[in-house]
Amino acid sequence: MSGGLLVAGTTSDAGKSVVTAGICRWLVRQGVKVAPFKAQNMSLNSFVTRDGAEIGRAQAMQAQACRVEPTALMNPVLLKPGGERSSQVVLLGRPVGEMSARGYHGGRQERLLGTVLDSLAELRATHDAVICEGAGSPAEINLRRTDIVNMGIARGAGLPVLVVGDIDRGGVFASFFGTVALLAPEDQALVAGYLVNKFRGDVSLLEPGLDMLHGLTGRRTYGVLPFRHGLGIDEEDGLRVSLRGTVRESAVAPPVGEDVLRVAVCAVPLMSNFTDVDALAAEPGVVVRFVDRPEELADADLVIVPGTRGTVRALQWLRERGLADAIARRAAERRPVLGICGGFQLLGEHIEDEVESRAGHVDGLGLLPVRVRFAREKTLTRPVGTALGERVEGYEIHHGVARVAGGDPFLDGCRVGQTWGTHWHGSLESDGFRRAFLREVAAAAGRRFVPACDTSFAALREEQLDRLGDLIEHHADTDALWRLIESGAPRGLPFVPPGAPA
């Protein structure tokens, strides 16, 4: 049996995804054949594998950290929220239906444990090590009975557990102690120790606390990772960025030309695959921001309506906020607008939806000669084509089937004036196409913006993954970490009372 490790966290966003990716990149640089794994992922940011399976984008990026092709085995259960109380369940890359949170945790989740353990065993049989990522906190005592992603998978597969805590939030010592102290004795026996994330300052000031934590719990700290700006991999939760005040702002490199280019992304409800704009944000001189008011479109050179898990709901939201009228005025003035996937669908004339919203016939914004009918079967493909004289690669994840009845061809969609629409996610990661598209946008916007001739989004992503690997290599006890991966949790770890409630 190969080695393995579960990276758990004291909270959501403690840094599990980036630590998992960093460990994967560190291992592969040591010549280890490694794979990522997350038993269950809740995310609106997903990806399509070469064989047409849908998995979380974080696991696809972790696979890239491992320098292997992503597969459905790496994320056997994906939950795609359709609202506050229900999600689409994607099992081994294929949607199997909608389910309420109560219905899922009330029995369905527990029955998936066998599938999850089989997927993990298959990965472990073909790799030297599998680095697993947990979800939320392992000490969610209300969900422990049906857990298949934290201690459920750790106990089922005999994995040692490393608990990550974000010290930048404060309370990391209490979080570490409380996480262990709320676990059953059998679960505690697998928790080997801790990893501190996002530390600022002199580590020697932290060491007395780490020593006291070791004395209280009998568990060591495997590393203290310093705070670094601009580190991260594709985010999981598209619900967060749709809320004003928590939207991401891109860091802007100086422009190559005389002007910057301003991109406004409409933060529609249930926004999915908002990572499509990351390639734009990586371009020197391109300013990307997420917006939710019509006046915020006034100075934008390009407006993007992104993908969404609720096309009809997003359309209603745009109309209620006055954004729909603002986008229509832009289109009439031949100012650039790009719709991607659900954003493309709602720019069309009509939507027939008896699947996603069950709203039946709904009028779209009428900016593109497109009619959309939602099919029960989901389209999951990795298309390749050309546009603006450049090769383009992308991926499609949608129930809506578009019938294009005019305009100029644009990937699988069309273009009318300066309004563009396509189902293809990830197309802007194709460097030549992205530069050609930005030149068109700059010309239409009257901006003296020039795309950099040497920006490689793939190279930037590799550089990011190497930086994560460097964090582990330079700031974690890698010898101890490898012993943990290879041999499991140390024997004789003490029980920390009170343990899990009965």
Short mmCIF file of C-alpha atoms in Angstrom, two decimals:
data_model
loop_
_atom_site.label_atom_id
_atom_site.label_comp_id
_atom_site.label_asym_id
_atom_site.label_seq_id
_atom_site.Cartn_x
_atom_site.Cartn_y
_atom_site.Cartn_z
CA MET A 1 0.00 0.00 0.00
CA SER A 2 1.33 3.45 -0.87
CA GLY A 3 1.71 6.33 1.54
CA GLY A 4 -1.02 8.82 2.28
CA LEU A 5 -1.97 11.88 4.29
CA LEU A 6 -5.15 13.81 5.04
CA VAL A 7 -4.76 17.59 5.25
CA ALA A 8 -7.58 18.80 7.51
CA GLY A 9 -8.25 22.32 8.75
CA THR A 10 -9.47 24.04 11.87
CA THR A 11 -11.97 25.94 9.68
CA SER A 12 -12.98 26.45 6.09
CA ASP A 13 -10.36 28.55 4.25
CA ALA A 14 -7.62 27.59 6.71
CA GLY A 15 -5.42 26.80 3.72
CA LYS A 16 -6.09 23.12 3.10
CA SER A 17 -6.20 23.44 -0.69
CA VAL A 18 -2.94 25.38 -1.01
CA VAL A 19 -1.13 23.20 1.55
CA THR A 20 -2.27 20.08 -0.29
CA ALA A 21 -1.05 21.54 -3.59
CA GLY A 22 2.22 22.59 -1.98
CA ILE A 23 2.88 19.15 -0.53
CA CYS A 24 2.05 17.59 -3.89
CA ARG A 25 4.47 19.86 -5.74
CA TRP A 26 7.21 19.28 -3.12
CA LEU A 27 6.79 15.51 -3.41
CA VAL A 28 6.81 15.39 -7.20
CA ARG A 29 10.02 17.41 -7.21
CA GLN A 30 11.54 14.65 -5.06
CA GLY A 31 10.66 12.09 -7.71
CA VAL A 32 7.57 10.78 -5.91
CA LYS A 33 4.61 9.66 -8.01
CA VAL A 34 1.81 11.48 -6.20
CA ALA A 35 -1.91 12.19 -6.70
CA PRO A 36 -4.39 14.54 -4.97
CA PHE A 37 -7.72 13.42 -3.55
CA LYS A 38 -10.79 15.09 -2.09
CA ALA A 39 -13.61 12.71 -1.29
CA GLN A 40 -16.34 15.34 -1.36
CA ASN A 41 -16.12 18.87 -2.66
CA MET A 42 -18.79 21.58 -2.57
CA SER A 43 -17.96 24.03 -5.33
CA LEU A 44 -19.35 25.98 -8.25
CA ASN A 45 -15.90 26.07 -9.81
CA SER A 46 -15.45 22.82 -11.69
CA PHE A 47 -13.37 21.36 -14.50
CA VAL A 48 -13.77 18.70 -17.19
CA THR A 49 -11.24 15.88 -17.44
CA ARG A 50 -10.00 14.50 -20.77
CA ASP A 51 -12.57 11.68 -20.58
CA GLY A 52 -15.48 14.05 -19.91
CA ALA A 53 -15.82 13.84 -16.11
CA GLU A 54 -16.63 16.86 -13.95
CA ILE A 55 -14.50 17.50 -10.84
CA GLY A 56 -13.65 20.47 -8.63
CA ARG A 57 -11.17 22.94 -10.11
CA ALA A 58 -9.08 22.82 -6.94
CA GLN A 59 -8.44 19.12 -7.52
CA ALA A 60 -7.60 19.80 -11.17
CA MET A 61 -5.02 22.34 -10.04
CA GLN A 62 -3.66 19.93 -7.43
CA ALA A 63 -3.30 17.35 -10.20
CA GLN A 64 -1.26 19.92 -12.11
CA ALA A 65 0.87 20.34 -8.98
CA CYS A 66 1.45 16.57 -9.20
CA ARG A 67 2.14 16.83 -12.96
CA VAL A 68 -0.54 14.25 -13.72
CA GLU A 69 -3.80 14.34 -15.66
CA PRO A 70 -6.84 14.94 -13.41
CA THR A 71 -9.38 12.12 -13.19
CA ALA A 72 -12.76 11.60 -11.54
CA LEU A 73 -11.08 9.38 -8.92
CA MET A 74 -9.47 12.49 -7.45
CA ASN A 75 -12.85 14.00 -6.55
CA PRO A 76 -15.48 11.23 -6.56
CA VAL A 77 -18.25 13.39 -5.03
CA LEU A 78 -18.85 16.97 -6.17
CA LEU A 79 -21.76 19.02 -4.82
CA LYS A 80 -22.81 22.02 -6.92
CA PRO A 81 -25.07 24.37 -4.93
CA GLY A 82 -28.28 25.42 -6.62
CA GLY A 83 -29.38 27.58 -3.70
CA GLU A 84 -29.10 27.73 0.06
CA ARG A 85 -30.60 24.26 0.64
CA SER A 86 -30.00 22.06 -2.39
CA SER A 87 -27.17 20.91 -4.62
CA GLN A 88 -26.60 18.88 -7.73
CA VAL A 89 -24.75 15.70 -6.81
CA VAL A 90 -21.98 14.74 -9.25
CA LEU A 91 -20.75 11.19 -8.67
CA LEU A 92 -17.52 10.04 -10.33
CA GLY A 93 -17.79 12.93 -12.76
CA ARG A 94 -21.45 12.51 -13.74
CA PRO A 95 -24.54 14.31 -12.35
CA VAL A 96 -26.93 11.94 -10.59
CA GLY A 97 -29.60 14.38 -9.42
CA GLU A 98 -30.52 17.25 -7.11
CA MET A 99 -30.69 16.73 -3.37
CA SER A 100 -31.47 18.82 -0.30
CA ALA A 101 -28.84 19.15 2.42
CA ARG A 102 -31.10 17.26 4.81
CA GLY A 103 -31.61 14.44 2.33
CA TYR A 104 -27.90 14.20 1.57
CA HIS A 105 -26.72 14.18 5.18
CA GLY A 106 -29.71 12.09 6.17
CA GLY A 107 -28.40 8.94 4.50
CA ARG A 108 -27.13 9.42 0.95
CA GLN A 109 -23.72 10.70 2.03
CA GLU A 110 -23.05 7.75 4.32
CA ARG A 111 -23.85 5.30 1.50
CA LEU A 112 -21.18 6.93 -0.66
CA LEU A 113 -18.36 6.03 1.73
CA GLY A 114 -17.70 2.76 -0.12
CA THR A 115 -17.39 4.57 -3.46
CA VAL A 116 -15.05 7.13 -1.91
CA LEU A 117 -12.83 4.50 -0.29
CA ASP A 118 -12.70 2.48 -3.51
CA SER A 119 -11.61 5.58 -5.46
CA LEU A 120 -8.90 6.32 -2.93
CA ALA A 121 -7.70 2.70 -2.95
CA GLU A 122 -7.46 2.76 -6.75
CA LEU A 123 -5.32 5.90 -6.63
CA ARG A 124 -3.10 4.47 -3.90
CA ALA A 125 -2.55 1.31 -5.92
CA THR A 126 -1.04 3.31 -8.79
CA HIS A 127 0.86 6.05 -6.92
CA ASP A 128 3.61 6.26 -4.33
CA ALA A 129 1.58 8.72 -2.27
CA VAL A 130 -1.90 10.25 -2.24
CA ILE A 131 -2.39 13.60 -0.49
CA CYS A 132 -6.01 14.01 0.56
CA GLU A 133 -7.77 17.26 1.38
CA GLY A 134 -10.50 17.47 3.97
CA ALA A 135 -13.43 19.89 4.02
CA GLY A 136 -14.43 22.44 6.61
CA SER A 137 -13.36 21.12 10.00
CA PRO A 138 -13.00 17.48 11.14
CA ALA A 139 -14.61 18.52 14.45
CA GLU A 140 -18.06 19.22 13.00
CA ILE A 141 -19.68 16.98 15.61
CA ASN A 142 -23.16 17.37 14.15
CA LEU A 143 -22.00 15.73 10.89
CA ARG A 144 -19.48 13.16 12.14
CA ARG A 145 -21.80 10.15 11.82
CA THR A 146 -22.13 10.60 8.06
CA ASP A 147 -18.71 12.13 7.39
CA ILE A 148 -16.91 10.81 4.30
CA VAL A 149 -14.39 13.61 3.72
CA ASN A 150 -12.57 14.18 7.03
CA MET A 151 -12.21 11.62 9.83
CA GLY A 152 -14.56 9.21 8.07
CA ILE A 153 -12.12 8.80 5.19
CA ALA A 154 -9.08 8.98 7.51
CA ARG A 155 -10.36 6.16 9.67
CA GLY A 156 -11.65 4.14 6.73
CA ALA A 157 -8.28 4.29 4.96
CA GLY A 158 -5.99 4.51 8.00
CA LEU A 159 -4.62 7.93 7.00
CA PRO A 160 -2.57 10.16 9.31
CA VAL A 161 -4.06 13.64 9.68
CA LEU A 162 -2.29 17.00 9.62
CA VAL A 163 -4.43 19.88 10.91
CA VAL A 164 -3.86 23.29 9.26
CA GLY A 165 -4.70 26.51 11.09
CA ASP A 166 -4.76 30.08 9.73
CA ILE A 167 -2.96 32.15 12.37
CA ASP A 168 -3.76 35.35 10.48
CA ARG A 169 -7.34 35.00 11.70
CA GLY A 170 -6.29 34.71 15.34
CA GLY A 171 -7.13 32.01 17.89
CA VAL A 172 -5.03 29.34 16.22
CA PHE A 173 -3.92 27.63 19.47
CA ALA A 174 -7.49 27.34 20.74
CA SER A 175 -8.54 26.09 17.31
CA PHE A 176 -5.86 23.39 17.24
CA PHE A 177 -6.63 22.25 20.79
CA GLY A 178 -10.40 22.35 20.33
CA THR A 179 -10.25 20.43 17.05
CA VAL A 180 -8.46 17.50 18.68
CA ALA A 181 -10.45 17.66 21.92
CA LEU A 182 -13.77 17.30 20.08
CA LEU A 183 -12.78 14.07 18.31
CA ALA A 184 -13.47 10.51 19.44
CA PRO A 185 -10.46 8.54 20.75
CA GLU A 186 -10.27 6.49 17.54
CA ASP A 187 -10.15 9.70 15.47
CA GLN A 188 -7.67 11.40 17.78
CA ALA A 189 -5.28 8.49 17.31
CA LEU A 190 -4.89 9.52 13.65
CA VAL A 191 -4.24 13.23 14.25
CA ALA A 192 -0.45 13.46 14.12
CA GLY A 193 -0.02 17.20 14.54
CA TYR A 194 -0.37 20.70 13.20
CA LEU A 195 0.74 23.09 10.46
CA VAL A 196 0.51 26.84 11.05
CA ASN A 197 -0.44 28.86 7.97
CA LYS A 198 -0.03 32.58 7.17
CA PHE A 199 2.33 33.55 10.00
CA ARG A 200 3.70 37.10 10.01
CA GLY A 201 6.78 38.04 12.01
CA ASP A 202 9.47 36.31 14.05
CA VAL A 203 8.86 32.57 14.41
CA SER A 204 10.83 32.51 17.69
CA LEU A 205 7.97 34.46 19.29
CA LEU A 206 5.57 31.67 18.30
CA GLU A 207 7.68 28.75 19.48
CA PRO A 208 6.76 28.90 23.22
CA GLY A 209 3.10 28.53 22.25
CA LEU A 210 3.88 25.58 19.99
CA ASP A 211 5.80 23.94 22.83
CA MET A 212 2.85 24.46 25.20
CA LEU A 213 0.46 23.05 22.57
CA HIS A 214 2.69 19.98 22.31
CA GLY A 215 2.60 19.59 26.08
CA LEU A 216 -1.19 19.91 26.17
CA THR A 217 -1.98 17.55 23.29
CA GLY A 218 1.13 15.41 22.81
CA ARG A 219 1.26 16.44 19.16
CA ARG A 220 4.00 18.36 17.38
CA THR A 221 3.86 21.14 14.82
CA TYR A 222 5.21 20.12 11.41
CA GLY A 223 5.86 23.62 10.14
CA VAL A 224 5.06 27.33 10.22
CA LEU A 225 4.29 28.73 6.77
CA PRO A 226 4.86 32.48 6.39
CA PHE A 227 2.24 34.82 5.01
CA ARG A 228 2.75 35.39 1.29
CA HIS A 229 0.70 37.74 -0.90
CA GLY A 230 -0.77 36.40 -4.11
CA LEU A 231 -0.60 32.71 -3.26
CA GLY A 232 -3.53 30.43 -3.92
CA ILE A 233 -5.09 28.03 -6.35
CA ASP A 234 -8.49 28.05 -8.03
CA GLU A 235 -11.05 28.80 -5.36
CA GLU A 236 -13.84 26.43 -4.49
CA ASP A 237 -16.74 28.53 -3.34
CA GLY A 238 -18.33 30.74 -5.98
CA LEU A 239 -21.04 31.80 -3.55
CA ARG A 240 -18.67 34.00 -1.55
CA VAL A 241 -17.49 36.21 -4.39
CA SER A 242 -21.05 37.05 -5.42
CA LEU A 243 -21.44 39.11 -2.23
CA ARG A 244 -20.41 42.73 -2.40
CA GLY A 245 -17.55 43.55 -0.04
CA THR A 246 -15.85 40.18 -0.44
CA VAL A 247 -15.20 40.30 -4.17
CA ARG A 248 -11.66 39.87 -5.38
CA GLU A 249 -9.61 42.74 -6.79
CA SER A 250 -6.79 41.87 -9.15
CA ALA A 251 -3.24 43.06 -8.56
CA VAL A 252 -2.29 45.13 -11.59
CA ALA A 253 1.14 45.07 -13.22
CA PRO A 254 2.13 48.22 -15.14
CA PRO A 255 0.63 48.35 -18.64
CA VAL A 256 2.75 47.78 -21.72
CA GLY A 257 0.88 50.49 -23.63
CA GLU A 258 -0.27 53.90 -22.48
CA ASP A 259 -3.60 52.80 -21.00
CA VAL A 260 -4.93 50.18 -18.64
CA LEU A 261 -7.96 48.10 -19.61
CA ARG A 262 -10.83 47.94 -17.11
CA VAL A 263 -12.87 44.73 -16.89
CA ALA A 264 -16.10 44.58 -14.86
CA VAL A 265 -17.45 41.11 -14.03
CA CYS A 266 -21.11 40.97 -13.02
CA ALA A 267 -21.23 39.10 -9.70
CA VAL A 268 -24.37 37.13 -10.58
CA PRO A 269 -25.98 34.72 -8.08
CA LEU A 270 -24.56 31.17 -8.06
CA MET A 271 -21.60 32.38 -10.10
CA SER A 272 -19.66 29.40 -11.45
CA ASN A 273 -16.17 29.15 -12.89
CA PHE A 274 -15.40 32.78 -12.13
CA THR A 275 -11.78 31.61 -12.50
CA ASP A 276 -12.34 32.28 -16.24
CA VAL A 277 -11.21 35.87 -15.60
CA ASP A 278 -7.97 34.94 -13.82
CA ALA A 279 -6.13 34.88 -17.14
CA LEU A 280 -7.26 38.46 -17.80
CA ALA A 281 -6.13 39.55 -14.33
CA ALA A 282 -2.70 38.08 -15.08
CA GLU A 283 -2.22 40.44 -18.03
CA PRO A 284 -0.13 43.56 -17.28
CA GLY A 285 -2.39 46.60 -17.29
CA VAL A 286 -5.70 44.73 -17.05
CA VAL A 287 -7.79 45.69 -14.01
CA VAL A 288 -10.45 43.11 -13.08
CA ARG A 289 -13.16 43.78 -10.53
CA PHE A 290 -16.47 42.17 -9.61
CA VAL A 291 -19.49 44.49 -9.58
CA ASP A 292 -23.18 44.43 -8.69
CA ARG A 293 -24.43 47.97 -9.59
CA PRO A 294 -25.11 49.48 -13.02
CA GLU A 295 -23.06 52.62 -12.36
CA GLU A 296 -19.99 50.41 -11.91
CA LEU A 297 -20.18 49.51 -15.60
CA ALA A 298 -19.81 53.11 -16.74
CA ASP A 299 -16.00 53.20 -16.91
CA ALA A 300 -15.55 49.55 -17.87
CA ASP A 301 -13.90 48.78 -21.21
CA LEU A 302 -15.22 45.21 -21.10
CA VAL A 303 -18.18 43.79 -19.19
CA ILE A 304 -18.25 40.03 -18.58
CA VAL A 305 -21.39 38.11 -17.63
CA PRO A 306 -19.88 34.91 -16.21
CA GLY A 307 -21.14 31.39 -15.82
CA THR A 308 -23.84 30.63 -13.29
CA ARG A 309 -25.58 27.58 -11.88
CA GLY A 310 -28.85 29.53 -12.12
CA THR A 311 -29.21 31.20 -15.53
CA VAL A 312 -32.83 32.31 -15.06
CA ARG A 313 -32.15 33.49 -11.52
CA ALA A 314 -29.13 35.47 -12.73
CA LEU A 315 -31.22 37.03 -15.49
CA GLN A 316 -33.84 38.15 -12.96
CA TRP A 317 -31.08 39.53 -10.70
CA LEU A 318 -29.59 41.56 -13.57
CA ARG A 319 -33.01 43.05 -14.32
CA GLU A 320 -33.84 43.83 -10.69
CA ARG A 321 -30.55 45.70 -10.20
CA GLY A 322 -30.70 47.66 -13.44
CA LEU A 323 -27.65 45.86 -14.79
CA ALA A 324 -29.62 44.32 -17.66
CA ASP A 325 -30.53 47.77 -19.01
CA ALA A 326 -26.95 48.97 -18.60
CA ILE A 327 -25.62 45.94 -20.51
CA ALA A 328 -28.21 46.48 -23.28
CA ARG A 329 -27.14 50.13 -23.62
CA ARG A 330 -23.52 49.04 -23.90
CA ALA A 331 -24.38 46.58 -26.65
CA ALA A 332 -26.31 49.25 -28.57
CA GLU A 333 -23.31 51.58 -28.28
CA ARG A 334 -21.01 48.79 -29.54
CA ARG A 335 -19.08 48.69 -26.29
CA PRO A 336 -17.63 45.22 -25.53
CA VAL A 337 -19.69 42.63 -23.63
CA LEU A 338 -18.70 38.97 -23.22
CA GLY A 339 -21.07 36.27 -21.98
CA ILE A 340 -19.62 32.93 -20.88
CA CYS A 341 -21.76 29.79 -20.47
CA GLY A 342 -24.81 30.88 -18.42
CA GLY A 343 -23.86 34.48 -19.20
CA PHE A 344 -23.95 33.63 -22.90
CA GLN A 345 -27.35 31.96 -22.55
CA LEU A 346 -29.02 34.94 -20.90
CA LEU A 347 -27.72 37.30 -23.62
CA GLY A 348 -29.88 35.37 -26.10
CA GLU A 349 -33.50 35.83 -27.16
CA HIS A 350 -35.32 33.01 -25.39
CA ILE A 351 -34.64 30.38 -22.70
CA GLU A 352 -36.73 27.24 -22.31
CA ASP A 353 -35.92 25.78 -18.92
CA GLU A 354 -37.74 22.81 -17.42
CA VAL A 355 -34.54 21.45 -15.85
CA GLU A 356 -32.54 23.99 -13.84
CA SER A 357 -35.11 26.58 -12.69
CA ARG A 358 -38.22 24.86 -14.12
CA ALA A 359 -39.39 28.35 -15.12
CA GLY A 360 -40.46 27.28 -18.60
CA HIS A 361 -40.27 30.00 -21.26
CA VAL A 362 -38.26 33.09 -20.26
CA ASP A 363 -37.23 36.02 -22.44
CA GLY A 364 -33.50 36.69 -22.50
CA LEU A 365 -31.83 40.05 -22.98
CA GLY A 366 -32.13 39.70 -26.77
CA LEU A 367 -28.59 40.87 -27.53
CA LEU A 368 -27.57 37.75 -29.45
CA PRO A 369 -29.62 35.69 -32.01
CA VAL A 370 -29.62 32.62 -29.78
CA ARG A 371 -32.36 30.40 -28.38
CA VAL A 372 -31.56 28.10 -25.47
CA ARG A 373 -33.30 24.92 -24.37
CA PHE A 374 -32.20 23.17 -21.19
CA ALA A 375 -31.57 19.44 -21.60
CA ARG A 376 -31.51 16.93 -18.75
CA GLU A 377 -28.22 15.51 -20.00
CA LYS A 378 -25.28 17.75 -19.10
CA THR A 379 -22.73 18.68 -21.76
CA LEU A 380 -19.21 17.90 -20.50
CA THR A 381 -16.54 18.31 -23.19
CA ARG A 382 -13.02 19.66 -23.83
CA PRO A 383 -13.35 21.43 -27.22
CA VAL A 384 -10.50 22.79 -29.33
CA GLY A 385 -10.97 25.34 -32.11
CA THR A 386 -9.88 28.66 -33.57
CA ALA A 387 -11.10 32.23 -33.12
CA LEU A 388 -9.63 35.57 -34.16
CA GLY A 389 -7.03 33.59 -36.08
CA GLU A 390 -5.72 31.83 -32.96
CA ARG A 391 -5.96 28.31 -31.55
CA VAL A 392 -8.27 28.06 -28.54
CA GLU A 393 -8.81 25.31 -25.95
CA GLY A 394 -11.65 25.28 -23.47
CA TYR A 395 -14.13 23.12 -21.58
CA GLU A 396 -17.93 23.03 -21.46
CA ILE A 397 -20.19 22.36 -18.46
CA HIS A 398 -23.85 23.16 -19.12
CA HIS A 399 -27.39 21.85 -19.46
CA GLY A 400 -28.45 24.60 -21.85
CA VAL A 401 -28.35 23.77 -25.57
CA ALA A 402 -27.93 26.89 -27.70
CA ARG A 403 -29.30 27.25 -31.23
CA VAL A 404 -27.44 30.09 -32.93
CA ALA A 405 -29.47 31.76 -35.72
CA GLY A 406 -27.22 34.58 -36.88
CA GLY A 407 -24.31 36.82 -36.06
CA ASP A 408 -20.68 36.06 -36.79
CA PRO A 409 -19.32 32.71 -35.54
CA PHE A 410 -17.40 32.86 -32.27
CA LEU A 411 -16.19 29.51 -30.86
CA ASP A 412 -19.46 27.58 -30.31
CA GLY A 413 -21.49 30.79 -30.00
CA CYS A 414 -21.64 34.03 -31.93
CA ARG A 415 -20.78 37.71 -32.04
CA VAL A 416 -22.94 40.71 -32.94
CA GLY A 417 -21.04 43.98 -33.04
CA GLN A 418 -19.05 44.02 -29.82
CA THR A 419 -21.28 41.54 -27.98
CA TRP A 420 -19.74 38.08 -27.77
CA GLY A 421 -21.04 34.81 -26.37
CA THR A 422 -19.69 31.28 -25.89
CA HIS A 423 -20.17 28.24 -23.67
CA TRP A 424 -16.41 27.69 -23.53
CA HIS A 425 -14.86 28.10 -20.11
CA GLY A 426 -11.09 28.54 -19.97
CA SER A 427 -10.76 29.99 -23.47
CA LEU A 428 -8.95 33.08 -22.17
CA GLU A 429 -6.14 30.86 -20.89
CA SER A 430 -5.06 30.40 -24.54
CA ASP A 431 -2.43 33.13 -24.74
CA GLY A 432 -2.64 34.04 -28.44
CA PHE A 433 -6.43 34.18 -28.41
CA ARG A 434 -6.51 36.21 -25.21
CA ARG A 435 -4.14 38.80 -26.69
CA ALA A 436 -6.15 39.00 -29.93
CA PHE A 437 -9.39 39.40 -27.98
CA LEU A 438 -7.92 42.14 -25.78
CA ARG A 439 -6.70 44.01 -28.85
CA GLU A 440 -10.27 43.96 -30.21
CA VAL A 441 -11.64 45.19 -26.88
CA ALA A 442 -9.05 47.97 -26.62
CA ALA A 443 -9.79 49.16 -30.16
CA ALA A 444 -13.55 49.20 -29.54
CA ALA A 445 -13.07 50.98 -26.21
CA GLY A 446 -10.69 53.54 -27.68
CA ARG A 447 -7.94 52.58 -25.26
CA ARG A 448 -4.24 52.70 -26.09
CA PHE A 449 -3.79 49.38 -24.36
CA VAL A 450 -1.28 46.87 -25.71
CA PRO A 451 -1.28 43.21 -24.51
CA ALA A 452 2.10 41.96 -23.34
CA CYS A 453 3.68 39.73 -25.97
CA ASP A 454 5.22 37.30 -23.48
CA THR A 455 2.53 36.59 -20.87
CA SER A 456 2.13 32.84 -20.56
CA PHE A 457 -0.75 31.94 -18.27
CA ALA A 458 0.38 28.31 -18.06
CA ALA A 459 3.88 29.42 -17.01
CA LEU A 460 2.43 31.77 -14.38
CA ARG A 461 0.35 28.93 -12.98
CA GLU A 462 3.41 26.66 -12.84
CA GLU A 463 5.33 29.41 -11.08
CA GLN A 464 2.53 29.68 -8.54
CA LEU A 465 2.60 25.95 -7.86
CA ASP A 466 6.38 26.03 -7.48
CA ARG A 467 6.04 28.82 -4.92
CA LEU A 468 3.66 26.62 -2.94
CA GLY A 469 6.14 23.75 -3.14
CA ASP A 470 8.89 26.11 -1.95
CA LEU A 471 6.81 27.05 1.11
CA ILE A 472 6.62 23.40 2.16
CA GLU A 473 10.26 22.68 1.33
CA HIS A 474 11.63 25.70 3.21
CA HIS A 475 9.23 26.05 6.13
CA ALA A 476 8.00 22.55 7.00
CA ASP A 477 9.91 19.67 8.58
CA THR A 478 9.93 17.67 5.36
CA ASP A 479 11.77 14.67 6.84
CA ALA A 480 9.09 14.33 9.51
CA LEU A 481 6.38 14.98 6.95
CA TRP A 482 7.65 12.20 4.69
CA ARG A 483 7.80 9.75 7.66
CA LEU A 484 4.18 10.65 8.37
CA ILE A 485 3.13 10.03 4.77
CA GLU A 486 5.09 6.78 4.55
CA SER A 487 4.44 5.23 7.98
CA GLY A 488 1.23 6.81 9.29
CA ALA A 489 0.45 8.57 12.55
CA PRO A 490 2.86 7.98 15.45
CA ARG A 491 1.75 5.29 17.91
CA GLY A 492 0.72 6.15 21.42
CA LEU A 493 -0.64 9.63 20.81
CA PRO A 494 -2.43 10.73 24.01
CA PHE A 495 -6.18 11.23 24.29
CA VAL A 496 -7.21 14.86 24.80
CA PRO A 497 -10.44 15.12 26.83
CA PRO A 498 -13.35 15.49 26.61
CA GLY A 499 -13.51 13.84 23.17
CA ALA A 500 -16.57 13.71 20.95
CA PRO A 501 -19.97 13.96 22.70
CA ALA A 502 -21.91 10.73 22.97
#
